[in-house]
mmCIF file of C-alpha atoms in Angstrom:
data_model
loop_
_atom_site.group_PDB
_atom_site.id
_atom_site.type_symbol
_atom_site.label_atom_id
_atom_site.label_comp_id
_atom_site.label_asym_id
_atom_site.label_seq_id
_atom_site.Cartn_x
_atom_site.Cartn_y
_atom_site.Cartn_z
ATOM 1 C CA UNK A 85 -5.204 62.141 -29.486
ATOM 2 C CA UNK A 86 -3.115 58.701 -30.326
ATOM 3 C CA UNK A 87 -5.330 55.848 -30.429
ATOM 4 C CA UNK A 88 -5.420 53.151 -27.363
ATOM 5 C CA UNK A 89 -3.490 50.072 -28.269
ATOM 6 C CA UNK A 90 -5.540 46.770 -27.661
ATOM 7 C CA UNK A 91 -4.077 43.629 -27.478
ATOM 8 C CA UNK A 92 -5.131 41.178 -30.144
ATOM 9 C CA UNK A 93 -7.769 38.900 -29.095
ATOM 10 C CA UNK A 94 -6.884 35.231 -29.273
ATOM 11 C CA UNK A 95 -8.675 32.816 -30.918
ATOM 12 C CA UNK A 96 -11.075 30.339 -29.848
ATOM 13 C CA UNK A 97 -8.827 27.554 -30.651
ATOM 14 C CA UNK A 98 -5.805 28.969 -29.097
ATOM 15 C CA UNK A 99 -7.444 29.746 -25.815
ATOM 16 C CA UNK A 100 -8.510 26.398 -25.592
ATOM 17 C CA UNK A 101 -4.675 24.897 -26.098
ATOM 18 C CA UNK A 102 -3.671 27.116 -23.335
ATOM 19 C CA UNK A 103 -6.645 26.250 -20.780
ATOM 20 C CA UNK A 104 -5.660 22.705 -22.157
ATOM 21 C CA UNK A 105 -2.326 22.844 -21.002
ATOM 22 C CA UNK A 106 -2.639 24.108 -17.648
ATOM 23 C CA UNK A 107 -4.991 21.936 -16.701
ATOM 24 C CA UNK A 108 -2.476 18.929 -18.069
ATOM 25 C CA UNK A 109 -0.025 20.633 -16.030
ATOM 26 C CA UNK A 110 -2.028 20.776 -12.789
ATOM 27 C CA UNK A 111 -3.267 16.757 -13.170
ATOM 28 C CA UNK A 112 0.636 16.032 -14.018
ATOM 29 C CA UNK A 113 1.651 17.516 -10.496
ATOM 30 C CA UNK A 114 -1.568 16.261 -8.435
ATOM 31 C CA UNK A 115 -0.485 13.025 -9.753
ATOM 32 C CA UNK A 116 3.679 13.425 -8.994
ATOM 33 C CA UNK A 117 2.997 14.524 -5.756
ATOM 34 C CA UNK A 118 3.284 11.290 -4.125
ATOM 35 C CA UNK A 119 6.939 10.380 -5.647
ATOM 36 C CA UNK A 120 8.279 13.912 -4.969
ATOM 37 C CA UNK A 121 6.748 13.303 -1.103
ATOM 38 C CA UNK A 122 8.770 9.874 -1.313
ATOM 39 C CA UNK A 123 12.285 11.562 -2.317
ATOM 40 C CA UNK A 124 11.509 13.665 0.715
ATOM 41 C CA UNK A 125 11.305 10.778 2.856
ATOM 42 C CA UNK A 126 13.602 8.793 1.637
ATOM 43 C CA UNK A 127 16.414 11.933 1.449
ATOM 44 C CA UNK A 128 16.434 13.213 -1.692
ATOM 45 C CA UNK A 129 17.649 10.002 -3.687
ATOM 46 C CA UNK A 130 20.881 9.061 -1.780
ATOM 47 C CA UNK A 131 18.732 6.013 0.237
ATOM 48 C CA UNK A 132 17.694 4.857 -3.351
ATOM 49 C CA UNK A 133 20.763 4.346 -4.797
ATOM 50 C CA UNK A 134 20.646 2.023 -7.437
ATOM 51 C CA UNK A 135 20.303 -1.685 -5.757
ATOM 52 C CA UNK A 136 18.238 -3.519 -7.972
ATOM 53 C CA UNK A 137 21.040 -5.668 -7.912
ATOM 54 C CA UNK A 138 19.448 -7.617 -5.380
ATOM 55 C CA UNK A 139 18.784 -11.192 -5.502
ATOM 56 C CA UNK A 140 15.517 -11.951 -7.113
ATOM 57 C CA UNK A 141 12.558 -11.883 -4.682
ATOM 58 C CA UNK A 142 14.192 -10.775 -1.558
ATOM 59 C CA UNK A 143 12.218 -7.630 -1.705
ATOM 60 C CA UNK A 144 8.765 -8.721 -3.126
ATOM 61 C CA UNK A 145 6.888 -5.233 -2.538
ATOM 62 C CA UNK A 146 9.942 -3.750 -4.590
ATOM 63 C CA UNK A 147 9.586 -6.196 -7.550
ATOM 64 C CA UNK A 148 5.682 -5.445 -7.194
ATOM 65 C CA UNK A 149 6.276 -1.616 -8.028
ATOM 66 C CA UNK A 150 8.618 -2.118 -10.716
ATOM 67 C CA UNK A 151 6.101 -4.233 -12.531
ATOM 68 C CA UNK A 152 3.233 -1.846 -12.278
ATOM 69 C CA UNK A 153 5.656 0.840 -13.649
ATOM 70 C CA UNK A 154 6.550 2.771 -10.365
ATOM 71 C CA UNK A 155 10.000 3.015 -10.628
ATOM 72 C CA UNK A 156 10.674 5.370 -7.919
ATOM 73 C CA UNK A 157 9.304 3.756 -5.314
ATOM 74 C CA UNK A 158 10.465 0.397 -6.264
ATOM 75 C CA UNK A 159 13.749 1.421 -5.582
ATOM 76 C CA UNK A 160 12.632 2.645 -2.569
ATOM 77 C CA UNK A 161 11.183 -0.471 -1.411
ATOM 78 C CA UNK A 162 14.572 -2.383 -2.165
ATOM 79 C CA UNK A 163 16.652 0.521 -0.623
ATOM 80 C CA UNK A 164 19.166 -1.890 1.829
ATOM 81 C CA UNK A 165 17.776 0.538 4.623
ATOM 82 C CA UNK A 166 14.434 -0.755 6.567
ATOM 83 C CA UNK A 167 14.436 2.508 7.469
ATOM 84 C CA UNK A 168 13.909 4.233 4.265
ATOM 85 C CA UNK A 169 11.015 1.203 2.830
ATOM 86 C CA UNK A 170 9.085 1.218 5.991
ATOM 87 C CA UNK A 171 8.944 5.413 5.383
ATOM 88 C CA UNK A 172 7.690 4.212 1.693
ATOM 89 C CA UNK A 173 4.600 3.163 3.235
ATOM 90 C CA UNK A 174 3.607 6.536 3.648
ATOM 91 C CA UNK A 175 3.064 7.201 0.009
ATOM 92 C CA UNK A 176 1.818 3.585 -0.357
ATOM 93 C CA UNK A 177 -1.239 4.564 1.961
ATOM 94 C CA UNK A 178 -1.915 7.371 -0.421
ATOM 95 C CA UNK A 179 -2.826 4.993 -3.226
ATOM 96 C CA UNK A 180 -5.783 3.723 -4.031
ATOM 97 C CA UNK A 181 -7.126 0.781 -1.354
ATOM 98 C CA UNK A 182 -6.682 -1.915 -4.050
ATOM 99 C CA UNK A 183 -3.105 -0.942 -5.178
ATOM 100 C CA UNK A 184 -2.034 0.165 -1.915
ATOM 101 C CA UNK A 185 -3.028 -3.456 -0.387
ATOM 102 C CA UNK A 186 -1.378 -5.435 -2.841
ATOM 103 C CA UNK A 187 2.068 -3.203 -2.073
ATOM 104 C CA UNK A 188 1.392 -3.093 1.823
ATOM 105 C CA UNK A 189 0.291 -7.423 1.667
ATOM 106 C CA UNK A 190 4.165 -7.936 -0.566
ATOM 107 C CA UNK A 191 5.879 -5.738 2.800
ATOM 108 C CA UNK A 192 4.547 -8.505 5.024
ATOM 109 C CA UNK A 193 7.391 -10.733 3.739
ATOM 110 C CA UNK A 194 9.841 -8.156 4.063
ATOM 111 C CA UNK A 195 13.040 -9.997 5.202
ATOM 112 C CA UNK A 196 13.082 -7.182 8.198
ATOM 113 C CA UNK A 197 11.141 -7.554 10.752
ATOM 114 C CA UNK A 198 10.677 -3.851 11.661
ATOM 115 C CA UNK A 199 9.358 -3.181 7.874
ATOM 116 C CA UNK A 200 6.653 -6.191 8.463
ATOM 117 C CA UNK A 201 5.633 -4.711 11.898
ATOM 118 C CA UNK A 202 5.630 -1.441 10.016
ATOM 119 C CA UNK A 203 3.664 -3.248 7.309
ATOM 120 C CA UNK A 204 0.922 -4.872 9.386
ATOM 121 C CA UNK A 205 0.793 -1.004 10.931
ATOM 122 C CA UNK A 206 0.052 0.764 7.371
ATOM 123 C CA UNK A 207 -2.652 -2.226 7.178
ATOM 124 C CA UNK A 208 -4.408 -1.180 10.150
ATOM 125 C CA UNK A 209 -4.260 2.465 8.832
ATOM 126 C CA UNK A 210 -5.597 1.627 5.412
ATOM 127 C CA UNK A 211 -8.313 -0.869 6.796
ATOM 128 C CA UNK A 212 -8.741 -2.808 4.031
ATOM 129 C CA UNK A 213 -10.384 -6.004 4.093
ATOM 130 C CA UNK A 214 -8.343 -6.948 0.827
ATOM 131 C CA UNK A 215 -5.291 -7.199 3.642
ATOM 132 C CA UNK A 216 -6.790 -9.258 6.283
ATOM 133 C CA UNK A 217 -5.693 -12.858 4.677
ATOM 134 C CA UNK A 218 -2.521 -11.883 4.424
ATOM 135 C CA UNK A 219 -2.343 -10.592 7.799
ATOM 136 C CA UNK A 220 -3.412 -13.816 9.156
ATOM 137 C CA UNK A 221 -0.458 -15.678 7.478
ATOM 138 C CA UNK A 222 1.713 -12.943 9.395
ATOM 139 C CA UNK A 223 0.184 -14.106 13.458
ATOM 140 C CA UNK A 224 2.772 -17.257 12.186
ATOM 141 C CA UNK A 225 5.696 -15.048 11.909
ATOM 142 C CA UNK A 226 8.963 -15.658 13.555
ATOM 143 C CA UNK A 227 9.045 -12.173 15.284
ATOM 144 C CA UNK A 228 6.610 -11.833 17.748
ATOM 145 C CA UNK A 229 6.309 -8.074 17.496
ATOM 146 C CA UNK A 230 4.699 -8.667 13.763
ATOM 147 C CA UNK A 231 2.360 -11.192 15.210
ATOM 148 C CA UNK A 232 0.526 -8.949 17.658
ATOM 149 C CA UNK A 233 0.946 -5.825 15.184
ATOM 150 C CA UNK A 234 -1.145 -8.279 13.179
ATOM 151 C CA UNK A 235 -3.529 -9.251 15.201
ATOM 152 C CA UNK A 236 -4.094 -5.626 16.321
ATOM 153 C CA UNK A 237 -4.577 -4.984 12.529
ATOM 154 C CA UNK A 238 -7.076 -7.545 11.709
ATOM 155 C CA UNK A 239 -9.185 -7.127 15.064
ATOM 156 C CA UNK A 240 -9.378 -3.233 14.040
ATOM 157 C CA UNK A 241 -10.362 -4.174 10.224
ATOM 158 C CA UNK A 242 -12.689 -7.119 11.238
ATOM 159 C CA UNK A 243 -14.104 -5.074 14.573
ATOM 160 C CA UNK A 244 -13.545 -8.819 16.152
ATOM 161 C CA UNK A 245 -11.525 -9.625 18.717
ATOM 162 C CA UNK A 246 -9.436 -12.910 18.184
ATOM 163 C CA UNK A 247 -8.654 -15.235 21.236
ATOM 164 C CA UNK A 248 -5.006 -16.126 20.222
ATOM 165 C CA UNK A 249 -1.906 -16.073 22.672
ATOM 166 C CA UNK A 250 0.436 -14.632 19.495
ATOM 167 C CA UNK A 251 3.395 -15.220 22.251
ATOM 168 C CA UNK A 252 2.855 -18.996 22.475
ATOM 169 C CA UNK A 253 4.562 -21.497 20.843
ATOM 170 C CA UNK A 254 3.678 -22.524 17.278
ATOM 171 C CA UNK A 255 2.414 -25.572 18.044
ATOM 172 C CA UNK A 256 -0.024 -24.240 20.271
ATOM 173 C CA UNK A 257 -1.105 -20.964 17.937
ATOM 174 C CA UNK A 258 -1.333 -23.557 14.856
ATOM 175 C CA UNK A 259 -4.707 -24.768 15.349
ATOM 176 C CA UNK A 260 -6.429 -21.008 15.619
ATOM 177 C CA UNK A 261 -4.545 -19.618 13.056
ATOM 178 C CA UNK A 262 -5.853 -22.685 10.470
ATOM 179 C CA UNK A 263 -8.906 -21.806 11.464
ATOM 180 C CA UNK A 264 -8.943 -17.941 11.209
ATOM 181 C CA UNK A 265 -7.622 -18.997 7.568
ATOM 182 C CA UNK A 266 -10.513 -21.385 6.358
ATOM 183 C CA UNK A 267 -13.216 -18.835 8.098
ATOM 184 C CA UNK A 268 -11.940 -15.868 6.186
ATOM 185 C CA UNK A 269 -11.729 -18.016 3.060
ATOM 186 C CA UNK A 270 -15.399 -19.210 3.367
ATOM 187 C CA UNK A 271 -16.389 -15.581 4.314
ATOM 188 C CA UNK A 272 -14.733 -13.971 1.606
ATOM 189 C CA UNK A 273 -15.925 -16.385 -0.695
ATOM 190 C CA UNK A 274 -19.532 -15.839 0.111
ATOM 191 C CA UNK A 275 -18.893 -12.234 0.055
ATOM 192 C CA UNK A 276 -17.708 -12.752 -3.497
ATOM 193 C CA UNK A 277 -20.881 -15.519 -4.666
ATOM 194 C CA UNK A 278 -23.649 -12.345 -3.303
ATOM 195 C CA UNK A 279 -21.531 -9.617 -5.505
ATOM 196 C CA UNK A 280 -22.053 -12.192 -8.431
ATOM 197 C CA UNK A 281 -25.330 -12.863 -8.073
ATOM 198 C CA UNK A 282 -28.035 -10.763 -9.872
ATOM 199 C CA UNK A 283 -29.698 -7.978 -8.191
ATOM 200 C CA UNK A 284 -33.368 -8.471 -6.951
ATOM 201 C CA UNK A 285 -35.519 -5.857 -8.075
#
């Protein structure tokens, strides 16, 4: 009777370099995910074309990305298409709330108005409260269909409803937008002085 072959047992050490690797493998794709989601979107790489050519600043959400190192979807965001940077802001909402309002705050001044309505939409949709100043700068925009996207966003993340005619003319809108702004400063700001101040036991 020939003897059963076993396989060789491996060792300690090497099992762990494989379970090592595989779970390096797995937290590499969970964490690619988005950017593969945004080639989809954005058709496979032909809207991202290489236009960081632009002139400095047009597209502030792009030069955002491109400083915190995510290349892909900063040329996304400066892609000459609104089309294909308002679709970015589908994977922007899948970062986390402080990243992902920075990015979505920089699409507010977007130099199309269809990616700032798009913008003030993501906002609403990430209800953050990080957003809500910047939102208020955007009731004084010059397209009227980002001013009441905005105000729909910030009633929705404040749960307050705002008594502003977003259709009138500036003039007339100036006075409750100033004051939206130095509320939300003083709120945020007392918001900020109870964080800092030490905990009563």
């Amino acid at each position: 009777m020939e003897p059963v072959a076993h396989r060789t047992a491996r060792p300690p050490l090497m099992r762990l370099a494989f379970a090592s690797g595989r779970l390096l493998g797995r937290t590499a794709a969970l964490f690619a995910w988005p950017y593969r989601r945004l080639r989809r979107l954005t058709g496979g790489g032909e809207l991202i074309s290489a236009q960081l050519s632009r002139p400095p600043g047009r597209y502030p959400a792009a030069d955002l990305a491109a400083e915190a190192g995510l290349l892909e979807l900063g040329r996304a965001l400066s892609d000459p298409d609104p089309i294909a940077r308002s679709r970015a802001l589908d994977v922007i909402c899948e970062f986390s709330e402080e990243r992902a309002s920075r990015l979505i705050a920089a699409m507010l001044y977007d130099p199309d108005a269809q990616v700032r309505r798009a913008a003030a939409e993501a906002a609403s949709r990430l209800n953050s409260q990080a957003v809500v100043f910047p939102l208020i700068l955007a009731l004084e925009d010059r397209d009227g269909s980002v001013r009441r996207e905005a105000l729909r966003a910030i009633e929705d993340i404040t749960s307050e409803v705002i008594e502003l005619n977003v259709d009138a003319p500036a003039d007339e809108r100036r006075a409750t937008v100033e004051g939206l702004k130095r509320r939300w400063k003083q709120r945020r700001t007392e918001e900020l002085l109870r964080e800092l101040s030490p905990v009563e036991i």
